[in-house]
Coordinates of C-alpha atoms in Angstrom, one line a residue:
Chain A
M133 CA 134.2 94.6 97.7
D134 CA 131.6 92.2 96.5
V135 CA 129.2 91.7 99.4
S136 CA 126.6 89.5 97.7
I137 CA 125.5 86.4 99.6
D138 CA 123.4 83.4 99.2
F139 CA 120.9 83.0 102.0
A140 CA 119.0 79.8 101.9
G141 CA 118.9 79.9 98.1
L142 CA 118.1 83.7 98.0
K143 CA 120.7 85.6 96.0
L144 CA 121.1 88.9 97.8
K145 CA 123.3 91.7 96.4
N146 CA 124.2 92.6 99.9
P147 CA 123.3 91.2 103.3
I148 CA 121.3 94.3 104.4
L149 CA 117.6 93.9 104.7
T150 CA 114.9 95.9 106.5
A151 CA 113.0 94.3 109.4
S152 CA 109.3 93.7 109.4
G153 CA 107.2 96.3 111.0
T154 CA 109.8 99.0 110.6
F155 CA 109.7 99.6 106.8
G156 CA 106.0 99.5 106.0
F157 CA 105.5 98.0 102.6
G158 CA 108.7 99.5 101.3
L159 CA 107.3 102.3 99.3
E160 CA 107.1 104.6 102.3
F161 CA 110.9 104.8 102.1
K162 CA 111.4 105.2 98.3
H163 CA 112.1 109.0 98.8
F164 CA 115.0 108.3 101.2
G165 CA 117.1 106.0 99.0
D166 CA 117.2 103.5 96.2
L167 CA 115.2 100.5 97.4
E168 CA 117.0 98.3 95.0
S169 CA 120.3 99.1 96.7
L170 CA 119.2 97.0 99.6
G171 CA 119.7 93.2 99.9
G172 CA 116.0 92.9 100.4
I173 CA 113.0 94.1 102.4
V174 CA 110.8 92.2 104.9
V175 CA 107.3 93.8 104.7
K176 CA 104.9 94.5 107.6
G177 CA 103.5 91.3 109.2
L178 CA 100.6 89.8 107.2
S179 CA 97.6 87.9 108.5
L180 CA 94.9 86.1 106.5
K181 CA 92.4 88.8 107.4
P182 CA 93.0 92.5 108.1
R183 CA 93.8 93.4 111.7
E184 CA 93.2 96.7 113.5
G185 CA 96.0 96.2 116.0
N186 CA 96.0 97.3 119.6
P187 CA 94.6 100.5 121.2
M188 CA 96.7 103.7 121.6
P189 CA 99.2 104.5 122.9
R190 CA 101.2 101.9 121.2
I191 CA 104.7 103.2 121.3
A192 CA 107.0 104.6 123.9
E193 CA 110.6 105.8 123.7
T194 CA 113.0 104.4 126.2
P195 CA 116.7 105.0 126.7
C196 CA 118.4 103.8 123.5
G197 CA 115.3 101.9 122.5
M198 CA 111.5 101.9 122.0
L199 CA 108.6 99.8 123.2
N200 CA 105.9 98.9 120.8
A201 CA 102.6 97.1 121.1
I202 CA 101.2 97.7 117.6
G203 CA 99.6 94.3 117.5
I204 CA 100.2 93.3 113.9
Q205 CA 97.9 96.0 112.3
N206 CA 97.8 95.1 108.7
P207 CA 95.5 95.2 105.7
G208 CA 95.5 91.4 105.2
V209 CA 97.4 89.2 102.7
E210 CA 95.0 89.8 99.8
E211 CA 95.4 93.5 99.9
F212 CA 99.1 93.1 100.1
I213 CA 99.1 90.9 97.0
N214 CA 96.7 93.0 95.0
K215 CA 97.7 96.6 96.0
K216 CA 101.1 96.7 97.7
L217 CA 103.3 94.1 96.0
P218 CA 102.7 95.2 92.4
K219 CA 104.1 98.6 93.2
L220 CA 107.4 97.2 94.5
P221 CA 110.3 96.5 92.1
W222 CA 110.3 92.8 93.2
K223 CA 112.1 91.6 90.1
T224 CA 115.2 93.3 91.3
L225 CA 114.5 93.7 95.0
P226 CA 113.9 90.5 97.0
V227 CA 110.6 91.1 98.9
L228 CA 110.2 88.8 101.9
A229 CA 106.7 88.4 103.3
N230 CA 106.3 88.2 107.1
L231 CA 103.5 85.9 108.3
Y232 CA 101.4 86.1 111.4
A233 CA 98.7 83.6 112.4
T234 CA 97.2 82.1 115.5
D235 CA 97.8 78.4 114.9
A236 CA 99.9 76.1 112.8
A237 CA 97.1 75.4 110.4
E238 CA 96.4 79.1 109.7
F239 CA 100.2 79.6 109.2
G240 CA 100.1 76.9 106.6
E241 CA 97.1 78.4 104.9
L242 CA 98.7 81.8 104.8
A243 CA 101.9 80.2 103.3
G244 CA 99.7 78.6 100.7
V245 CA 98.2 81.9 99.7
L246 CA 101.7 83.4 99.2
A247 CA 103.4 80.3 97.7
G248 CA 102.3 81.2 94.2
E249 CA 103.2 84.8 94.3
E250 CA 106.1 85.5 92.0
G251 CA 106.9 88.7 93.7
V252 CA 107.5 87.1 97.1
A253 CA 111.1 85.9 97.4
A254 CA 110.7 84.1 100.8
L255 CA 108.5 83.7 103.8
E256 CA 109.5 84.9 107.2
V257 CA 107.4 83.3 109.9
N258 CA 106.6 85.4 113.0
V259 CA 106.3 83.0 115.9
S260 CA 107.5 85.6 118.3
C261 CA 105.4 88.7 118.5
P262 CA 105.0 89.7 122.2
N263 CA 102.0 92.0 121.4
V264 CA 99.2 89.7 120.5
K265 CA 97.1 87.5 122.7
E266 CA 96.9 84.5 120.4
G267 CA 99.8 82.9 118.6
G268 CA 102.7 85.2 118.8
I269 CA 105.1 84.6 121.7
A270 CA 103.2 81.6 123.0
F271 CA 104.5 79.7 119.9
G272 CA 108.0 81.2 120.2
Q273 CA 108.4 79.9 123.7
D274 CA 107.3 76.3 122.9
P275 CA 109.8 74.4 120.8
R276 CA 107.1 71.8 119.8
Q277 CA 104.9 74.6 118.4
I278 CA 107.9 76.1 116.5
T279 CA 108.5 72.7 114.9
K280 CA 104.8 72.3 114.1
V281 CA 104.5 75.8 112.6
A282 CA 107.7 75.4 110.5
E283 CA 106.4 72.1 109.2
A284 CA 103.0 73.6 108.3
V285 CA 104.5 76.5 106.5
K286 CA 107.1 74.5 104.7
K287 CA 104.5 72.0 103.5
N288 CA 102.6 74.8 101.7
A289 CA 105.4 77.2 100.8
G290 CA 106.2 75.7 97.4
N291 CA 109.7 76.5 96.5
K292 CA 110.0 79.6 98.7
P293 CA 112.6 79.5 101.5
V294 CA 111.0 79.5 104.9
I295 CA 112.7 81.6 107.6
I296 CA 111.5 81.3 111.2
K297 CA 111.8 84.5 113.3
L298 CA 112.6 83.6 116.9
S299 CA 111.9 85.3 120.2
P300 CA 114.7 86.2 122.6
N301 CA 112.2 85.8 125.5
V302 CA 113.2 82.2 126.1
T303 CA 115.6 80.4 128.5
D304 CA 117.6 78.7 125.7
I305 CA 117.5 80.1 122.2
T306 CA 119.4 77.1 120.8
V307 CA 116.5 74.8 121.7
C308 CA 114.1 77.0 119.6
A309 CA 116.6 77.3 116.8
K310 CA 116.9 73.5 116.6
A311 CA 113.1 73.2 116.8
A312 CA 112.8 75.4 113.7
E313 CA 115.4 73.5 111.9
D314 CA 113.8 70.2 112.8
G315 CA 110.5 71.5 111.3
G316 CA 112.2 72.0 108.0
A317 CA 113.0 75.8 108.2
D318 CA 115.5 76.9 105.5
G319 CA 116.8 79.8 107.7
L320 CA 116.3 81.7 110.9
S321 CA 116.0 85.3 111.8
L322 CA 116.5 86.7 115.3
I323 CA 115.8 88.4 117.5
N324 CA 112.2 89.7 117.7
T325 CA 111.6 92.3 120.4
L326 CA 112.3 91.7 124.1
S327 CA 109.3 91.8 126.3
G328 CA 109.4 95.1 128.3
M329 CA 107.4 97.8 130.1
A330 CA 107.5 101.5 130.8
V331 CA 105.4 103.5 133.3
D332 CA 104.5 107.1 134.0
I333 CA 104.9 108.0 137.7
E334 CA 103.0 111.3 137.3
R335 CA 99.9 109.6 136.0
R336 CA 100.7 106.3 137.7
T337 CA 99.9 104.5 134.4
P338 CA 101.7 102.2 132.0
R339 CA 103.0 104.1 128.9
L340 CA 101.4 101.6 126.6
A341 CA 97.7 100.8 126.5
N342 CA 98.7 97.1 126.2
V343 CA 100.8 97.6 129.4
I344 CA 103.6 95.3 128.1
G345 CA 105.3 95.7 124.7
G346 CA 108.3 94.7 122.7
L347 CA 111.7 96.5 123.3
S348 CA 113.8 97.2 120.2
G349 CA 116.7 99.5 119.2
P350 CA 120.3 99.9 120.2
A351 CA 119.5 98.9 123.8
V352 CA 118.9 95.3 122.7
K353 CA 121.9 94.8 120.5
P354 CA 124.1 92.9 123.0
V355 CA 121.2 90.5 123.6
A356 CA 120.6 90.0 119.9
L357 CA 124.3 89.4 119.2
R358 CA 124.5 86.8 121.9
C359 CA 121.3 85.0 120.6
V360 CA 122.6 85.1 117.1
Y361 CA 126.0 83.7 118.2
Q362 CA 124.3 80.9 120.1
A363 CA 121.9 80.0 117.3
V364 CA 124.6 80.0 114.6
N365 CA 126.5 77.5 116.6
A366 CA 123.4 75.3 117.2
V367 CA 122.1 74.8 113.7
K368 CA 123.3 74.2 110.1
I369 CA 120.7 76.5 108.5
P370 CA 121.7 80.2 107.9
V371 CA 120.8 82.9 110.4
M372 CA 119.7 86.5 109.8
G373 CA 120.6 88.8 112.7
L374 CA 118.7 91.8 113.9
G375 CA 118.4 93.9 117.0
G376 CA 119.7 97.4 117.4
I377 CA 121.7 97.7 114.2
T378 CA 122.1 101.4 113.2
T379 CA 125.6 101.4 111.5
A380 CA 127.6 99.3 109.1
E381 CA 129.9 98.5 112.1
D382 CA 126.9 97.1 113.9
A383 CA 126.0 95.0 110.9
A384 CA 129.6 93.7 110.7
E385 CA 129.4 92.6 114.3
F386 CA 126.5 90.3 113.5
L387 CA 128.3 88.9 110.5
L388 CA 131.3 88.3 112.6
V389 CA 129.4 86.1 115.0
G390 CA 128.1 84.2 112.1
A391 CA 124.9 85.8 110.7
K392 CA 124.8 85.5 106.9
A393 CA 122.6 88.6 106.6
V394 CA 121.1 91.3 108.9
Q395 CA 118.0 93.3 109.2
I396 CA 117.7 97.0 110.1
G397 CA 114.6 97.7 112.3
T398 CA 114.3 100.6 114.7
G399 CA 117.3 102.2 113.0
N400 CA 114.9 103.1 110.2
F401 CA 113.1 105.4 112.7
I402 CA 116.3 107.1 113.9
S403 CA 116.7 108.2 110.3
P404 CA 114.8 107.0 107.3
D405 CA 117.9 106.5 105.3
T406 CA 119.7 104.3 107.8
A407 CA 119.4 101.0 105.9
F408 CA 120.5 102.6 102.7
K409 CA 123.6 104.1 104.4
V410 CA 124.4 100.8 106.1
A411 CA 124.2 99.0 102.8
E412 CA 126.5 101.6 101.2
E413 CA 129.0 101.6 103.9
L414 CA 129.3 97.9 104.8
P415 CA 131.9 97.1 102.0
K416 CA 134.1 99.9 103.2
V417 CA 133.9 98.7 106.8
L418 CA 134.8 95.1 105.7
E419 CA 137.8 96.5 103.7
R420 CA 138.8 98.6 106.7
V421 CA 139.0 95.5 109.0
K422 CA 140.9 93.7 106.2
A423 CA 138.3 91.0 105.4
E424 CA 139.4 89.0 102.4
S425 CA 135.8 88.5 101.3
I426 CA 132.4 88.6 103.0
D427 CA 132.3 84.8 103.1
E428 CA 135.7 84.8 104.9
F429 CA 134.5 87.4 107.4
I430 CA 131.2 85.8 108.3
G431 CA 131.6 83.7 111.5
S432 CA 135.3 84.5 111.8
L433 CA 135.1 85.5 115.4
Q434 CA 138.2 84.6 117.3
L435 CA 137.4 83.1 120.7
P436 CA 139.7 83.4 123.6
K437 CA 141.7 80.3 124.1
Chain B
M85 CA 109.3 115.1 97.6
S86 CA 112.8 114.6 96.1
A87 CA 114.9 111.5 96.6
N88 CA 117.1 113.5 98.9
N89 CA 114.6 114.7 101.4
C90 CA 116.4 113.5 104.5
R91 CA 119.2 116.0 105.1
A92 CA 121.2 117.9 107.6
V93 CA 120.7 121.7 107.9
K94 CA 122.1 124.2 110.3
V95 CA 120.4 126.1 113.1
I96 CA 120.0 129.8 112.3
S97 CA 118.5 130.7 115.7
N98 CA 116.7 129.1 118.6
K99 CA 115.1 131.4 121.1
P100 CA 112.1 131.7 123.3
L101 CA 109.4 134.2 122.2
G102 CA 108.2 136.8 124.7
L103 CA 109.2 136.7 128.3
S104 CA 108.2 133.2 129.4
S105 CA 109.7 131.7 132.5
P106 CA 112.2 128.9 132.3
G107 CA 110.5 125.6 131.7
E108 CA 107.5 127.2 130.1
E109 CA 109.3 128.6 127.0
I110 CA 107.6 128.7 123.6
V111 CA 110.6 128.5 121.3
E112 CA 111.0 129.6 117.7
L113 CA 113.6 127.4 116.0
K114 CA 114.8 128.7 112.7
L115 CA 116.8 126.4 110.4
E116 CA 118.5 126.8 107.1
S117 CA 116.2 126.2 104.2
P118 CA 116.0 122.5 103.3
D119 CA 115.3 123.7 99.8
W120 CA 112.2 121.6 99.4
K121 CA 111.1 121.0 95.8
P122 CA 108.3 121.3 94.8
G123 CA 107.6 123.0 98.1
W124 CA 105.4 122.6 101.1
R125 CA 101.8 123.4 102.2
A126 CA 100.5 124.8 105.5
G127 CA 99.5 121.9 107.7
Q128 CA 102.3 119.6 106.8
F129 CA 105.0 118.7 109.3
V130 CA 108.7 117.9 109.5
M131 CA 110.6 115.3 111.5
I132 CA 113.6 116.8 113.3
R133 CA 116.5 114.9 115.0
P134 CA 119.7 116.9 115.8
I135 CA 122.9 115.3 114.7
S136 CA 124.2 115.7 118.2
W137 CA 121.5 113.5 119.8
P138 CA 123.0 110.3 121.1
L139 CA 121.1 107.1 120.7
D140 CA 119.4 107.5 124.1
L141 CA 116.9 109.6 122.1
V142 CA 115.9 107.2 119.3
W143 CA 113.1 109.0 117.4
G144 CA 113.1 112.3 115.6
R145 CA 110.3 114.6 116.7
P146 CA 107.4 115.8 114.5
F147 CA 106.7 119.5 114.3
S148 CA 104.1 121.4 112.3
I149 CA 105.8 123.7 109.7
C150 CA 105.3 127.2 111.0
N151 CA 106.8 128.9 107.9
A152 CA 109.4 128.3 105.3
D153 CA 110.9 130.2 102.4
E154 CA 114.1 130.1 100.3
T155 CA 116.3 131.0 103.2
S156 CA 114.8 129.4 106.3
L157 CA 112.4 126.9 107.9
T158 CA 110.7 127.9 111.1
I159 CA 109.1 125.6 113.7
L160 CA 107.7 126.3 117.1
F161 CA 108.1 124.1 120.2
Q162 CA 107.3 124.0 123.8
V163 CA 109.5 122.1 126.3
V164 CA 107.4 119.2 127.4
G165 CA 109.7 116.2 127.5
R166 CA 113.1 114.7 127.0
G167 CA 113.3 115.6 123.3
T168 CA 112.1 119.2 123.4
S169 CA 114.3 120.0 126.5
R170 CA 117.3 118.8 124.4
L171 CA 116.1 120.9 121.4
L172 CA 116.3 123.9 123.6
E173 CA 120.0 123.4 123.9
L174 CA 120.6 123.8 120.1
K175 CA 122.9 126.7 119.2
E176 CA 123.4 128.7 116.0
G177 CA 125.4 126.5 113.6
D178 CA 124.4 123.2 115.1
E179 CA 123.2 120.6 112.6
V180 CA 119.9 118.8 112.6
N181 CA 118.7 116.0 110.4
I182 CA 115.3 116.7 109.0
W183 CA 112.9 114.8 106.8
G184 CA 109.8 116.3 105.2
P185 CA 107.6 118.0 104.3
L186 CA 105.3 115.1 105.5
G187 CA 101.6 114.5 105.6
N188 CA 98.7 116.3 104.0
F189 CA 97.6 120.0 104.5
F190 CA 94.8 122.4 105.0
S191 CA 92.5 123.4 102.1
K192 CA 92.6 126.9 100.9
P193 CA 89.2 127.5 99.3
Q194 CA 88.5 130.4 97.0
N195 CA 85.8 132.9 97.9
R196 CA 84.7 131.2 101.1
P197 CA 85.1 132.5 104.7
V198 CA 87.7 130.5 106.6
L199 CA 87.8 130.3 110.4
M200 CA 91.2 129.3 111.9
L201 CA 90.8 127.8 115.4
A202 CA 94.1 127.6 117.2
G203 CA 94.7 126.2 120.7
G204 CA 98.1 127.1 122.2
M205 CA 100.9 125.7 120.0
G206 CA 98.3 124.9 117.4
I207 CA 98.9 128.4 116.1
A208 CA 102.0 127.2 114.4
P209 CA 100.6 126.1 111.0
F210 CA 98.5 129.2 110.7
C211 CA 101.5 131.4 110.3
G212 CA 102.2 129.8 107.0
Y213 CA 98.5 129.4 106.2
V214 CA 97.9 133.1 106.4
D215 CA 101.0 134.0 104.5
S216 CA 100.2 131.7 101.6
H217 CA 96.4 132.2 101.4
P218 CA 95.4 134.1 98.3
Q219 CA 92.5 135.8 100.0
P220 CA 93.5 136.7 103.6
E221 CA 90.5 139.1 103.8
N222 CA 88.4 135.9 104.1
L223 CA 90.3 134.6 107.1
K224 CA 89.6 134.9 110.8
L225 CA 91.7 133.5 113.7
F226 CA 90.3 132.5 117.0
F227 CA 93.2 131.8 119.4
A228 CA 92.8 130.1 122.9
H229 CA 96.0 130.3 124.9
R230 CA 97.6 130.1 128.4
P231 CA 100.9 132.0 128.3
P232 CA 100.7 135.7 127.2
L233 CA 100.1 136.5 123.6
E234 CA 103.6 137.9 123.1
N235 CA 104.9 134.4 123.7
Y236 CA 103.4 133.3 120.4
P237 CA 103.9 134.4 116.8
Y238 CA 100.5 136.1 117.1
K239 CA 101.4 139.7 116.1
G240 CA 102.4 138.6 112.6
I241 CA 98.9 137.1 112.0
A242 CA 97.0 139.9 113.8
G243 CA 98.4 142.4 111.3
K244 CA 97.0 140.5 108.4
V245 CA 93.6 139.0 109.3
D246 CA 90.7 139.4 111.7
V247 CA 91.7 138.0 115.1
E248 CA 90.1 137.2 118.4
D249 CA 91.7 135.6 121.5
I250 CA 90.8 134.2 124.9
R251 CA 93.4 133.5 127.5
E252 CA 92.9 130.6 129.9
T253 CA 94.4 131.5 133.3
K254 CA 92.4 129.2 135.4
P255 CA 90.3 126.0 134.8
T256 CA 87.0 128.0 135.2
D257 CA 87.9 129.9 131.9
I258 CA 87.5 126.7 129.9
P259 CA 83.6 126.8 129.7
S260 CA 83.7 130.2 128.1
I261 CA 86.3 129.0 125.5
I262 CA 84.1 126.0 124.7
T263 CA 81.0 128.3 124.4
R264 CA 82.8 130.7 122.0
V265 CA 84.2 127.9 119.9
E266 CA 80.8 126.4 119.5
E267 CA 79.3 129.7 118.6
L268 CA 81.9 130.3 115.9
V269 CA 81.6 126.8 114.5
K270 CA 77.8 127.3 114.2
E271 CA 78.3 130.7 112.6
Y272 CA 80.7 129.3 110.0
A273 CA 78.5 126.3 109.3
E274 CA 75.6 128.6 108.6
K275 CA 77.6 130.7 106.2
D276 CA 79.1 127.7 104.4
G277 CA 82.6 128.6 105.6
L278 CA 85.6 126.3 106.2
I279 CA 87.0 125.7 109.6
V280 CA 90.6 124.7 110.0
A281 CA 91.8 123.8 113.5
C282 CA 94.9 122.8 115.3
G283 CA 95.6 122.4 119.0
P284 CA 95.5 120.0 122.0
T285 CA 93.1 117.0 121.8
P286 CA 90.4 118.3 124.2
F287 CA 90.3 121.5 122.1
L288 CA 89.9 119.5 118.9
K289 CA 87.3 117.3 120.5
T290 CA 85.2 120.4 121.2
I291 CA 85.5 121.5 117.6
W292 CA 84.8 117.9 116.3
N293 CA 81.6 117.7 118.4
A294 CA 80.4 121.1 117.3
A295 CA 81.2 120.4 113.7
N296 CA 79.2 117.2 113.8
K297 CA 76.3 119.0 115.6
Y298 CA 76.1 121.9 113.1
G299 CA 77.2 120.1 110.0
A300 CA 80.3 122.3 109.6
D301 CA 83.0 121.7 107.0
A302 CA 86.0 121.4 109.3
E303 CA 89.5 120.2 108.9
L304 CA 91.4 119.2 112.1
S305 CA 95.1 118.8 112.4
L306 CA 96.0 116.0 114.9
E307 CA 99.2 115.6 116.8
N308 CA 100.4 112.3 118.0
R309 CA 103.5 110.5 119.2
M310 CA 105.4 109.2 116.1
A311 CA 108.5 107.1 115.6
C312 CA 109.0 107.5 111.9
G313 CA 106.7 110.1 110.5
V314 CA 106.5 108.3 107.1
G315 CA 103.8 105.6 107.7
A316 CA 105.9 102.7 108.7
C317 CA 105.8 102.3 112.4
L318 CA 102.0 102.5 112.9
G319 CA 102.5 104.1 116.2
C320 CA 100.6 107.2 115.6
V321 CA 97.2 105.9 114.5
C322 CA 93.8 107.5 115.2
K323 CA 90.3 106.2 114.5
D324 CA 88.8 107.3 111.1
G325 CA 85.1 107.8 110.4
D326 CA 84.6 104.1 109.9
D327 CA 86.3 103.4 113.3
H328 CA 89.4 101.9 111.6
H329 CA 92.9 102.7 112.8
T330 CA 94.6 105.0 110.3
Q331 CA 98.0 106.7 110.4
V332 CA 98.1 110.3 111.5
C333 CA 101.4 110.9 109.7
T334 CA 100.4 109.8 106.2
T335 CA 96.6 109.9 106.1
G336 CA 96.7 113.1 108.2
P337 CA 97.8 115.0 110.1
V338 CA 94.8 117.0 108.7
F339 CA 91.5 115.2 108.7
K340 CA 88.1 116.2 107.6
A341 CA 86.0 116.1 110.8
N342 CA 83.5 113.7 109.2
N343 CA 86.4 111.3 108.4
L344 CA 87.5 111.2 112.0
S345 CA 86.4 109.7 115.2
L346 CA 87.4 111.5 118.4
E347 CA 85.0 109.6 120.6
G348 CA 86.2 108.6 124.1

């Protein structure tokens, strides 16, 4: 089955992408599968200047999930452009840059730096990181800020699609989804991690140096699915779903509730070939459930009468 | 690494060494050979996640490669948490998903004395190091341990190179271990030897401090919690010599002491 899709003008050979922060800059996974067999990759979050991230320990395993408080450690956008991007097969593999900044103006500046980069297919804007003091989740919980950031990025993004990545740590995800759409976003991705915590009763300490981190993995899938379902029904722009996807069946669930594409995140840690396997198996799953086409299947959830 | 370096292999055997009491086992897990091409180097590690693990355990677990040949891959583990206690349940014929060999490795200098400093489970990479070193006559192992020697793969090394061990049975034994480690680091610095070390962080800090003090050429293998093992999650970072965060899994796990900061 042909599973190619159009997402906000991006032509993807399949709807399986890898989530930012879980796939490095792509090349880390080239030994585990053919990168070009993926619909696309979203690289590690980029800031204007390099960032060291948070102190250790930064990760903790929880039942069916993990907590992280990496804090957007990255080499900065210039090093990405000069050293990482040229090594990726971007002519045949859509590479999406993930942007992190501390205010709308800085987001706009970062978008301007990437706008002219031929190898960058689209911009994913992280207004939802729970692990940084400035920017991050504070934007994601304020609809006015989401609109402002979307406008600032869109203004400087040239012809690149702008995708706003939303936080689930809000009362009403539809308000945030609409706020991004109002700001001119071409698409949405959700969910970022759920704010969470883990403690050690022997040492009487938090398991993360940052105390609070972001929960991801199979544990968050029902929350993610619900958020995607609600967002899809609130906006006209396409939605990319992510949160706990580890199999092609999981990916199909997100498509069923209306996501046009999905991202694999923590699944890449369960096994480094997870995304490749999901991309390979999705057509078989869609055939098994008797989908006529991927377009027919997307959003075809039958609600109880 | 080949394009197919994430694969399932079967368990050949999985049994505690020596006579350790339940809950304190040091276990030798022998797996079918993953048929690595072009091969592996002592100091590298492998990520292991049994096929039978449900999703309540998300990550694979990193283990130093103890030894590997055409027929098998051997790792060593001690039961310390949720993952290792489940590893202990593996039976002959069970399948585990493995990816590796990962990370960098210890140097094997020609015509220089080499001191291997191992703390507890830190002995694991030195099994393969001794077996693959072209001049074992230049090697010496100093081994600090808590459980009895027979609980470790010590005999195999003792038959091949000069060895010395100290057993820690109570906290007051620690100062004598520190003193001896410092003496040895000084001795090898003076004779332009190489020091290769693996063990718990306090043990490595002692070596790191002594190496700095005496200007020794030392390579330290760090262990850290990892989610992916391949450089993507950034969960395993340590501080390098310039005080920047760097990944243990891909920049390491073996670091030159002077390219590392173990302050604090």
